[in-house]
Short mmCIF file of C-alpha atoms in Angstrom, two decimals:
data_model
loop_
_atom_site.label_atom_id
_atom_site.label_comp_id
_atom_site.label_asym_id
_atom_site.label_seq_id
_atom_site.Cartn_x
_atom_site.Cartn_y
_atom_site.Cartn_z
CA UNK A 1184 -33.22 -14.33 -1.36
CA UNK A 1185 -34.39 -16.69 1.55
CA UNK A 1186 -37.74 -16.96 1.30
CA UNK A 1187 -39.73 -17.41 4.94
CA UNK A 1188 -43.52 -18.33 5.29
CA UNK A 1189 -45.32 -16.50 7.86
CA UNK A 1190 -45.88 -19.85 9.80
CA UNK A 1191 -42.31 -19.81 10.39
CA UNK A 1192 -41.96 -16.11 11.40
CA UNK A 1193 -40.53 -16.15 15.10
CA UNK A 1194 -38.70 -13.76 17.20
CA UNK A 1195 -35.64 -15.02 15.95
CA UNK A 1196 -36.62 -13.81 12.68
CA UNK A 1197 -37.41 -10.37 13.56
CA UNK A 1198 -34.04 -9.60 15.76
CA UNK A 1199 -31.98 -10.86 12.77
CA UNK A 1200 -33.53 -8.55 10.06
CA UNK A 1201 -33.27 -5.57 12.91
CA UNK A 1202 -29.25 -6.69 13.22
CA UNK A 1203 -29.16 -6.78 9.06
CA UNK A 1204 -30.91 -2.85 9.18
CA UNK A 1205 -28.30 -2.13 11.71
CA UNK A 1206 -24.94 -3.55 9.53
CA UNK A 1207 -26.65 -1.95 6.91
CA UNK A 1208 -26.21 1.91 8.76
CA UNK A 1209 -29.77 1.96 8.35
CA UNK A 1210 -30.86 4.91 10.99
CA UNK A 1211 -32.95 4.35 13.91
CA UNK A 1212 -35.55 6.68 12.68
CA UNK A 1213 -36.28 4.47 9.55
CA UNK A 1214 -35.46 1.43 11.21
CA UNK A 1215 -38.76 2.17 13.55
CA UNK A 1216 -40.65 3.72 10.34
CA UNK A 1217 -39.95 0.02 8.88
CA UNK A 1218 -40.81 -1.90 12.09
CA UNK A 1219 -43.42 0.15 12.50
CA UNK A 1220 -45.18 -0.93 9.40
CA UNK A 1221 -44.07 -4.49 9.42
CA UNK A 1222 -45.86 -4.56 13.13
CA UNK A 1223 -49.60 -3.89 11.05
CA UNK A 1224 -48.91 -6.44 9.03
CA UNK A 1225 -47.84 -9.15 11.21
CA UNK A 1226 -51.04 -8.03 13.54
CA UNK A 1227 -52.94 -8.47 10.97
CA UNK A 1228 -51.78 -11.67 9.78
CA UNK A 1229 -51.98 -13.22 13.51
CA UNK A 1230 -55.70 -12.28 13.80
CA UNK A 1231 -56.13 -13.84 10.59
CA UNK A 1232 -53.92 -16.89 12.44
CA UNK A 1233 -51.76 -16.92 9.18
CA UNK A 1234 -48.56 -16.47 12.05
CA UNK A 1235 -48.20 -16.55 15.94
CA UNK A 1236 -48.41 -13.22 17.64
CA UNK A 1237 -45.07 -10.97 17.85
CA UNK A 1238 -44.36 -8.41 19.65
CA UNK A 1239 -41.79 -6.10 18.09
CA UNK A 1240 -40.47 -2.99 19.64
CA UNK A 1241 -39.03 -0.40 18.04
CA UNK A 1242 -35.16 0.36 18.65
CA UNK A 1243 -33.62 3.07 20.66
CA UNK A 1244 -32.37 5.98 19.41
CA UNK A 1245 -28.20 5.37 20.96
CA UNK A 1246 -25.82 8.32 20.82
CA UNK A 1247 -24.81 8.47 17.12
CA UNK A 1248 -21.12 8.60 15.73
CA UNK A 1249 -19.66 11.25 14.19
CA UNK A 1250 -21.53 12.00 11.10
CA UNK A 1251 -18.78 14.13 8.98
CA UNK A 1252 -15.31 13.28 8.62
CA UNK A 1253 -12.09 15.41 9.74
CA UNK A 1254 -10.81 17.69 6.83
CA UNK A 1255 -7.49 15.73 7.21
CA UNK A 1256 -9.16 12.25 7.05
CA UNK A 1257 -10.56 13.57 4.06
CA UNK A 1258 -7.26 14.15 2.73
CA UNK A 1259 -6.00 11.22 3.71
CA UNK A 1260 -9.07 8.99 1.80
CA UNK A 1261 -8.53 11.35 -1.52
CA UNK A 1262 -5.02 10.52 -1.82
CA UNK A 1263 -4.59 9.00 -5.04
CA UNK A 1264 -3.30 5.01 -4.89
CA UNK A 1265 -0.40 4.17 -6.13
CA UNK A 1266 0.44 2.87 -10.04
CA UNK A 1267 0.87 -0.30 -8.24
CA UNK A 1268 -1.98 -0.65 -5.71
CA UNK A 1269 -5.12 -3.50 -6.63
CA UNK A 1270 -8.27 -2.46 -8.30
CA UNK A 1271 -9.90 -2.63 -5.10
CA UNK A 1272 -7.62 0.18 -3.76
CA UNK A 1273 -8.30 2.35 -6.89
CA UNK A 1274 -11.95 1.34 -7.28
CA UNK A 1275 -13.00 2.38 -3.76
CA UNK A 1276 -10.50 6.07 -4.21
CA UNK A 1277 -12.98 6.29 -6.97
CA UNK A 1278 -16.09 5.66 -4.91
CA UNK A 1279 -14.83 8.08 -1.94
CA UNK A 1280 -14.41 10.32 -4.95
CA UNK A 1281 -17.84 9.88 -5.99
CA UNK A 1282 -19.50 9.95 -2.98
CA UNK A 1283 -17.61 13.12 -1.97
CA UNK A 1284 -18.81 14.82 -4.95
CA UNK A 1285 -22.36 13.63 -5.38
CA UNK A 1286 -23.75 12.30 -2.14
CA UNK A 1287 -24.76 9.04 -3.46
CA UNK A 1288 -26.20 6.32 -1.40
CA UNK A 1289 -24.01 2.98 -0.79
CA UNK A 1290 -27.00 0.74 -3.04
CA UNK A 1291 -26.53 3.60 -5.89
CA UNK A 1292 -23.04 3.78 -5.90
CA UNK A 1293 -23.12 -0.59 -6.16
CA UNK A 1294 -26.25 0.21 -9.15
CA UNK A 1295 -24.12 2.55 -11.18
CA UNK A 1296 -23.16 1.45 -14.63
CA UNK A 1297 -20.54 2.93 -16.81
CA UNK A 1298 -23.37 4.65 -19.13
CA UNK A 1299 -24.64 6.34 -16.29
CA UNK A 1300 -21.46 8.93 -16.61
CA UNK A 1301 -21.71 11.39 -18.89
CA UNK A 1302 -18.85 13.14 -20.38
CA UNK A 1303 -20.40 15.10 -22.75
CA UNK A 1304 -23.22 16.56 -21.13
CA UNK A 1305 -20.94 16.66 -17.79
CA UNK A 1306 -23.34 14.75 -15.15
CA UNK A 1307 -24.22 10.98 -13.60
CA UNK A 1308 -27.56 9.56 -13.40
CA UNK A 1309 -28.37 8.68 -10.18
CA UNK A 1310 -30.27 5.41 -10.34
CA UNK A 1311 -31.40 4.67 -7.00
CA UNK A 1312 -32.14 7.40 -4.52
CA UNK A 1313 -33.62 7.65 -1.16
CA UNK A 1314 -36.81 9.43 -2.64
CA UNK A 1315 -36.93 6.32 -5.13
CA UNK A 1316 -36.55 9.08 -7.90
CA UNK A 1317 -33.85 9.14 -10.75
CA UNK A 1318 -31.67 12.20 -10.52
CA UNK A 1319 -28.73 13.46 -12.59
CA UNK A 1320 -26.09 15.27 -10.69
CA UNK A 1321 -23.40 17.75 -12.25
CA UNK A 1322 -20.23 15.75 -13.20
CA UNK A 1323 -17.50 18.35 -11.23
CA UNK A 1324 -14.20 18.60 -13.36
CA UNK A 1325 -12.01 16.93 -10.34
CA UNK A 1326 -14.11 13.62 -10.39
CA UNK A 1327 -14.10 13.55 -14.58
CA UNK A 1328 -10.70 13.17 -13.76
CA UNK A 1329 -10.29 10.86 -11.50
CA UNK A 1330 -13.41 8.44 -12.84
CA UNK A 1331 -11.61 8.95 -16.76
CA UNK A 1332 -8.23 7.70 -14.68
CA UNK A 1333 -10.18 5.17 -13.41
CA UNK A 1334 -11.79 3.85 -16.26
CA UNK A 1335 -8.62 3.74 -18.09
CA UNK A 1336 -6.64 1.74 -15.58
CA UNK A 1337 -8.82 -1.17 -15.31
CA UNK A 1338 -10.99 -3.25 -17.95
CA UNK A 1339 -14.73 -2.81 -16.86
CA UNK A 1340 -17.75 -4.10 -19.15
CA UNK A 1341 -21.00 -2.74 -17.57
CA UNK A 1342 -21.16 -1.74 -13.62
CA UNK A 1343 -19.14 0.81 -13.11
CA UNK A 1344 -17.64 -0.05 -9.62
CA UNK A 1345 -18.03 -4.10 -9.79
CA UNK A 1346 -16.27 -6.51 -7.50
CA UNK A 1347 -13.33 -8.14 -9.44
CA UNK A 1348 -15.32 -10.87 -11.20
CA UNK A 1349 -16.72 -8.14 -12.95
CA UNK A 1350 -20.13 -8.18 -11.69
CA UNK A 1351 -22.40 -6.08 -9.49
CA UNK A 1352 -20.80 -5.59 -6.13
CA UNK A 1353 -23.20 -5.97 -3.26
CA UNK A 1354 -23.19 -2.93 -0.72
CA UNK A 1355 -21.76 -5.86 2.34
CA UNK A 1356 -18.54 -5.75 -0.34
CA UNK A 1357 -18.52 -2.63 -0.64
CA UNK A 1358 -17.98 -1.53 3.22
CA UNK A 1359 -15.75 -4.58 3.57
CA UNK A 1360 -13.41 -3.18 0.81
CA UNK A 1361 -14.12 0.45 2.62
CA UNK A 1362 -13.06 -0.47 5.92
CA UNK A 1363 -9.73 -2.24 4.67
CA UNK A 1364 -8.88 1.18 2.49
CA UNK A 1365 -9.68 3.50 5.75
CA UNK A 1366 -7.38 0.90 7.56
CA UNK A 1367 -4.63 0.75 5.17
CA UNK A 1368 -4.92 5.49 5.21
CA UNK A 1369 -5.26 5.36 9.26
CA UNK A 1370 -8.60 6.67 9.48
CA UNK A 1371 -10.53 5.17 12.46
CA UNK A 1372 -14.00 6.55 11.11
CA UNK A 1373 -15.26 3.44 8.99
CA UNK A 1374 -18.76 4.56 8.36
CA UNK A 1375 -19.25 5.26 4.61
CA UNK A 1376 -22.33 7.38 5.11
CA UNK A 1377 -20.76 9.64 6.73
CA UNK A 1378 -19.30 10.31 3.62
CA UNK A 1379 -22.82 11.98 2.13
CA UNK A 1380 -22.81 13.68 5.73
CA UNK A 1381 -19.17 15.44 4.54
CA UNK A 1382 -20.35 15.94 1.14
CA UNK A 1383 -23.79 17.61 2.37
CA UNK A 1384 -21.90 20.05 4.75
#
């Protein structure tokens, strides 16, 4: 983590943490609901002189992209990978899978860890949630399935969707690997949250 002072807080600054909410498919709404409360802050900490006076305004709300996928795209991102394919091609079937199914968030589906499936009692703990809350979510037969086939394929120690080192795969990697798997199906919608918009309707 970079760490800035509030001396060296500019408008520079401010612009490049709005473009990292907007890679992030952060929506405008909470994007102002966050620059809305880092605005009292930095007020307060210019009339204090701790930083020079900013002036941050919040972003428009643009015409947003389709929020659901096409019942054929769908298809298309479900197909199952080939024998063949990398773990990167099954390990992100197995996230659409997931997603699909549960709704999870991109940061949860990078925080899960293989002990947060349960086969027994059939459900997933949800770690990280937009509420902040822990949730457990049924475990649906047709994702058992494909997480058990999964799991099997591929030698995994602790997270249970990790980049290939093994480790915790930030949510940047994640959409990277995402938009190369809708490329490789032919599905020009890229946006993974539009997968919890498909799974909510």
């Amino acid at each position: 983590i970079e760490l800035t002072y509030p001396t060296e807080i500019t408008d520079s600054t401010i612009y490049k943490w709005i473009n990292h909410m907007r890679k992030a498919e952060i929506s405008p709404s909470s994007m102002n609901h966050y620059i809305r409360d880092v605005r009292s802050v930095l007020n307060w900490m210019a009339k204090r002189e701790y930083c020079q006076k900013i002036e941050i305004k919040e972003v428009r709300h643009q015409e947003e992209q389709p929020k659901f996928y096409k019942d054929e795209d769908i298809e298309k991102l479900l197909e199952k990978p080939r024998p063949k394919d990398s773990f990167v091609e099954w390990r992100t079937w197995a996230i659409v899978n997931t997603i699909l199914a549960t709704g999870a968030r991109a940061q949860t589906i990078c925080d899960m860890r293989i002990d947060d499936v349960d086969f027994q009692k059939k459900e997933i703990a949800l770690g990280h949630t937009k509420n902040k809350k822990a949730q457990n979510v049924p475990l649906s037969k047709s994702l058992e399935t494909c997480l058990r086939e999964y799991m099997r394929k591929f030698s995994i120690s602790s997270y249970l969707f990790p980049n290939i080192g093994d480790e915790q795969l930030t949510t940047n990697g994640l959409r990277l690997a995402y938009n190369r798997y809708c490329a490789n199906r032919e599905v020009e919608q890229t946006n993974i949250h539009g997968l919890r918009h498909s799974f909510a309707r």
